[in-house]
JSON list of C-alpha atoms in Angstrom, two decimals:
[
{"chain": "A", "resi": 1, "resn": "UNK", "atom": "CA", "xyz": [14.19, 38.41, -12.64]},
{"chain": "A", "resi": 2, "resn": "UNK", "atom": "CA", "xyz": [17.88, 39.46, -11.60]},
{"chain": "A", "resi": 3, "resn": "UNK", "atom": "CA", "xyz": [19.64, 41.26, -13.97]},
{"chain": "A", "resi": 4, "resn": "UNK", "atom": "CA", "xyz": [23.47, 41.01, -14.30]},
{"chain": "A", "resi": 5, "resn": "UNK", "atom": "CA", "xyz": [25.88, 43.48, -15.72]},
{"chain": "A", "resi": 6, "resn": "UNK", "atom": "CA", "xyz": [28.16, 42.66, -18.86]},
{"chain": "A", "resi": 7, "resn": "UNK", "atom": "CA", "xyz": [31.22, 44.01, -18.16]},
{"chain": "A", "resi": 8, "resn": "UNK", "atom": "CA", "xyz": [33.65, 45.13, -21.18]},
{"chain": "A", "resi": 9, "resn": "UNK", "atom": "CA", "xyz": [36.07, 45.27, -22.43]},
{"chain": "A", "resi": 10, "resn": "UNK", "atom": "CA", "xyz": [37.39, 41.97, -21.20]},
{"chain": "A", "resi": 11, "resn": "UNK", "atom": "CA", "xyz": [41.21, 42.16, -20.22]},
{"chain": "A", "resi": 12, "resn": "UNK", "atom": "CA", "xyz": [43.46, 41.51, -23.15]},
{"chain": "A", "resi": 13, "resn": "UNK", "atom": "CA", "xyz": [40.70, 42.78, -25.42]},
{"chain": "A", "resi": 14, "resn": "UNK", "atom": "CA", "xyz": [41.17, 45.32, -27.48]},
{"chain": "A", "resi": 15, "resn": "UNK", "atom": "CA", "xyz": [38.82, 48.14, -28.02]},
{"chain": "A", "resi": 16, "resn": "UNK", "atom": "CA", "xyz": [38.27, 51.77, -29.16]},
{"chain": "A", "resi": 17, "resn": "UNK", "atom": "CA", "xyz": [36.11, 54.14, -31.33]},
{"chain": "A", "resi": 18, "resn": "UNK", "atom": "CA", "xyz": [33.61, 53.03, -33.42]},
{"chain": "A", "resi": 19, "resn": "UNK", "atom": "CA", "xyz": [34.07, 49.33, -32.60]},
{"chain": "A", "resi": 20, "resn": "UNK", "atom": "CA", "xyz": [30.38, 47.16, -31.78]},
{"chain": "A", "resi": 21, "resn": "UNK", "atom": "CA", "xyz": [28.81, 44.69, -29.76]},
{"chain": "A", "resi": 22, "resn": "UNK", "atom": "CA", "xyz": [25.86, 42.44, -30.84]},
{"chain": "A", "resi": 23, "resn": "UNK", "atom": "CA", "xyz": [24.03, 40.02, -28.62]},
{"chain": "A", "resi": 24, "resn": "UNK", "atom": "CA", "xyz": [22.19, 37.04, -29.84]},
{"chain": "A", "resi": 25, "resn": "UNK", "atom": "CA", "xyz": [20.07, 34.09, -28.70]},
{"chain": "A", "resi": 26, "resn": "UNK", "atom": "CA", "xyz": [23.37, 31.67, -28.43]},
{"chain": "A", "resi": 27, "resn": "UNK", "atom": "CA", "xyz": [23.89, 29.11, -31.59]},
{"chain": "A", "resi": 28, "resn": "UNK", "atom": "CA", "xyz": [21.75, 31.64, -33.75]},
{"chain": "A", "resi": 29, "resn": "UNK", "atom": "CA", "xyz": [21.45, 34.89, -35.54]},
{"chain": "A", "resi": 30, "resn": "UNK", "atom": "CA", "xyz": [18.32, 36.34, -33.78]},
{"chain": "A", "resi": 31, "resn": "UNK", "atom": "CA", "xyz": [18.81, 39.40, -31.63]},
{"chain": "A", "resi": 32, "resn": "UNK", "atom": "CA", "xyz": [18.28, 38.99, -27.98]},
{"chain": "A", "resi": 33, "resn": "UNK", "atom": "CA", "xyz": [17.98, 42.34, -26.23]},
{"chain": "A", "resi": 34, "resn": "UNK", "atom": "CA", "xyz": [20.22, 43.95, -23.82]},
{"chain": "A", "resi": 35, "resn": "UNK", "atom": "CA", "xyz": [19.30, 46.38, -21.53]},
{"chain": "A", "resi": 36, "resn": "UNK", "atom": "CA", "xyz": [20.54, 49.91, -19.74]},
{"chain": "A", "resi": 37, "resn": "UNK", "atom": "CA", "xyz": [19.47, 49.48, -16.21]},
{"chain": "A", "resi": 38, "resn": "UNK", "atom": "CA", "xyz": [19.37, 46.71, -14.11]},
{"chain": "A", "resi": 39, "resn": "UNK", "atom": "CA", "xyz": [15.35, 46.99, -13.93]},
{"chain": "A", "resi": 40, "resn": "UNK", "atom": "CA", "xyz": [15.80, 45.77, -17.73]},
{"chain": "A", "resi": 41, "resn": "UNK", "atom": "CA", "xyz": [13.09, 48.27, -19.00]},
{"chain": "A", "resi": 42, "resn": "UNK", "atom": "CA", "xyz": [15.63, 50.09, -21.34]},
{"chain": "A", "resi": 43, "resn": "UNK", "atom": "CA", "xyz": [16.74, 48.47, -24.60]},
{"chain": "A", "resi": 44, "resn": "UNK", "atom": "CA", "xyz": [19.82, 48.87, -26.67]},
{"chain": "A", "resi": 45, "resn": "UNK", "atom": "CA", "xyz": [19.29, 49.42, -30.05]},
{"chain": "A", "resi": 46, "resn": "UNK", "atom": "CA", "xyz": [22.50, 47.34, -31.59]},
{"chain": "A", "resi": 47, "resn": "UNK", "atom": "CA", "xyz": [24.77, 47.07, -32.45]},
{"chain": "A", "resi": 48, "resn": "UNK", "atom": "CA", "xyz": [25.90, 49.08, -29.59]},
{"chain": "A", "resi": 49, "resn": "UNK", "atom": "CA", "xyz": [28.93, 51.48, -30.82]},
{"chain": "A", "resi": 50, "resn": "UNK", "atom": "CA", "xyz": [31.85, 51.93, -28.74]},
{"chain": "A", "resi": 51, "resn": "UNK", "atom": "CA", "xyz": [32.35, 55.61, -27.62]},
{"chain": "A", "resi": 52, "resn": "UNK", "atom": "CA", "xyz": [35.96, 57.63, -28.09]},
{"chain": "A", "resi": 53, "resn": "UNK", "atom": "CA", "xyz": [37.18, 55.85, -24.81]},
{"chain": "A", "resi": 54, "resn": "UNK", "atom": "CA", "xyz": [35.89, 52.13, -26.49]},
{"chain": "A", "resi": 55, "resn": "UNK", "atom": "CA", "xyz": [33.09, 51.82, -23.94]},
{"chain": "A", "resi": 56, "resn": "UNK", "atom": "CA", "xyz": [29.79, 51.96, -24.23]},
{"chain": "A", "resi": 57, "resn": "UNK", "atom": "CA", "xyz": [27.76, 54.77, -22.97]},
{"chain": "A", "resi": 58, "resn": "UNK", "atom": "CA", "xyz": [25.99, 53.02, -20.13]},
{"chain": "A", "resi": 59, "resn": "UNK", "atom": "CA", "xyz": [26.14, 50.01, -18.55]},
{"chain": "A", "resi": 60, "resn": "UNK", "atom": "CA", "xyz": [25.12, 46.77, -20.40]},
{"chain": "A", "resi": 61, "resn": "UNK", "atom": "CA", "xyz": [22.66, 44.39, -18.43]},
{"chain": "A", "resi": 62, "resn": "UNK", "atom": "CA", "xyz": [21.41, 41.11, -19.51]},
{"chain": "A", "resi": 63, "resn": "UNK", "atom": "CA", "xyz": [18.89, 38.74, -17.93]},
{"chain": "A", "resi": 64, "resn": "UNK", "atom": "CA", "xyz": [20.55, 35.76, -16.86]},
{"chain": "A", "resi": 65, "resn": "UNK", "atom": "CA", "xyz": [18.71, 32.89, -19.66]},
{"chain": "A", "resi": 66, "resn": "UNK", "atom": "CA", "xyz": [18.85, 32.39, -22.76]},
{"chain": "A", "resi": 67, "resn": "UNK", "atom": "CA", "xyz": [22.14, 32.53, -23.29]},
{"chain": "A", "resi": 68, "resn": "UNK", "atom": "CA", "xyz": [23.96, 33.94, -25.59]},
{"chain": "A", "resi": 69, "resn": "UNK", "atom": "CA", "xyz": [26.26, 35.23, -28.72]},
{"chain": "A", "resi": 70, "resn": "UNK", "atom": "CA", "xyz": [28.66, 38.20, -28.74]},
{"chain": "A", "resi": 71, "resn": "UNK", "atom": "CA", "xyz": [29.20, 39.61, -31.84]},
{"chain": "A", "resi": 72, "resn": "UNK", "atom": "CA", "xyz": [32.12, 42.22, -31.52]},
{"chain": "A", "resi": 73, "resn": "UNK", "atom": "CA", "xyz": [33.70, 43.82, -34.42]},
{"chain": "A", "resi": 74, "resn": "UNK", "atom": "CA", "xyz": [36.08, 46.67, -34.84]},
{"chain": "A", "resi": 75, "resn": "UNK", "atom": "CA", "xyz": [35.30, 49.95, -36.73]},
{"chain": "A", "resi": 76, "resn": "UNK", "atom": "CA", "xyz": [35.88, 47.99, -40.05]},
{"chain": "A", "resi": 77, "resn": "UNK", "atom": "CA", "xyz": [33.49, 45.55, -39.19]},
{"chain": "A", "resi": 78, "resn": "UNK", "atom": "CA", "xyz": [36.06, 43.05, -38.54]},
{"chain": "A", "resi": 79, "resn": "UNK", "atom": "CA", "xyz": [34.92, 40.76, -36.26]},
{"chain": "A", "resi": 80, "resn": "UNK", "atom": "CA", "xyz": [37.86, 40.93, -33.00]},
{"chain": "A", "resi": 81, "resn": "UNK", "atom": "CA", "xyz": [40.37, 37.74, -31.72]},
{"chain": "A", "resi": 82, "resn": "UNK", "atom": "CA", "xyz": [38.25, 35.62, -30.21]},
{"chain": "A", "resi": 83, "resn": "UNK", "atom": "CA", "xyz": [34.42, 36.37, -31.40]},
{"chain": "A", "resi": 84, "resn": "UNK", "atom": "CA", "xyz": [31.76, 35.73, -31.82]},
{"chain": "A", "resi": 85, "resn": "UNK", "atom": "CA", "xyz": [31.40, 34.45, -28.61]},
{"chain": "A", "resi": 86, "resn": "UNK", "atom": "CA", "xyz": [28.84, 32.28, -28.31]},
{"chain": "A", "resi": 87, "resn": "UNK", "atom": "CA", "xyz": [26.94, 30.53, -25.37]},
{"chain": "A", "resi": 88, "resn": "UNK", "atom": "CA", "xyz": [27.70, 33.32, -22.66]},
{"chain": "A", "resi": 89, "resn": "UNK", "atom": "CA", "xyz": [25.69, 32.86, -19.58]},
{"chain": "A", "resi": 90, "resn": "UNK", "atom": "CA", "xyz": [25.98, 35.08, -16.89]},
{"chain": "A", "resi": 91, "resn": "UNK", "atom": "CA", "xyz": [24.95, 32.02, -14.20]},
{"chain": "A", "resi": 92, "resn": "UNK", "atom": "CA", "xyz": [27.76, 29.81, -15.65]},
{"chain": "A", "resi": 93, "resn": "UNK", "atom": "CA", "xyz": [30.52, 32.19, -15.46]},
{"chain": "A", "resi": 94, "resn": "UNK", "atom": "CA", "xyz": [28.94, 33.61, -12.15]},
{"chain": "A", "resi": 95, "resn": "UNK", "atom": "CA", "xyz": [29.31, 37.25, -13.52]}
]
């Protein structure tokens, strides 16, 4: 199975310390995992924090089905402009 990288922040978006992204099986709230290598065989635990430079600390991979939800919120907890996301495929957007 190809992996595909999730790349953040998306321009326009804002970002920084302490703010978190979630992933979910798209139109639900159960967790769908997300992965640190491209071989997916490392899990994030989530939600994944945002370091001092708002990025994560490695890459974020995800398998390309089921699709799914973004959850991102800022160090409040506020969910950001524009999320959740929800039905994110990496084959439709050809990421």
């Amino acid at each position: 199975m190809a992996a595909f990288s999730f790349y953040f922040p998306l321009p326009g978006t804002p970002t920084g310390e302490g703010y978190s992204l979630s992933f979910f099986q798209a139109g639900t709230s159960t967790p769908s995992a997300v992965y640190k290598d491209s071989a997916l065989g490392s899990a994030w635990a989530q939600p994944i924090i945002l370091n001092e430079d708002g990025q994560p600390d490695f890459p974020i991979f995800t398998p390309p089905t089921p699709a799914l939800k973004i959850v991102y919120t800022d160090a409040d907890d506020v969910a950001v402009t524009g999320y959740p996301y929800d039905n994110y495929s990496p084959l439709a957007v050809g990421v």
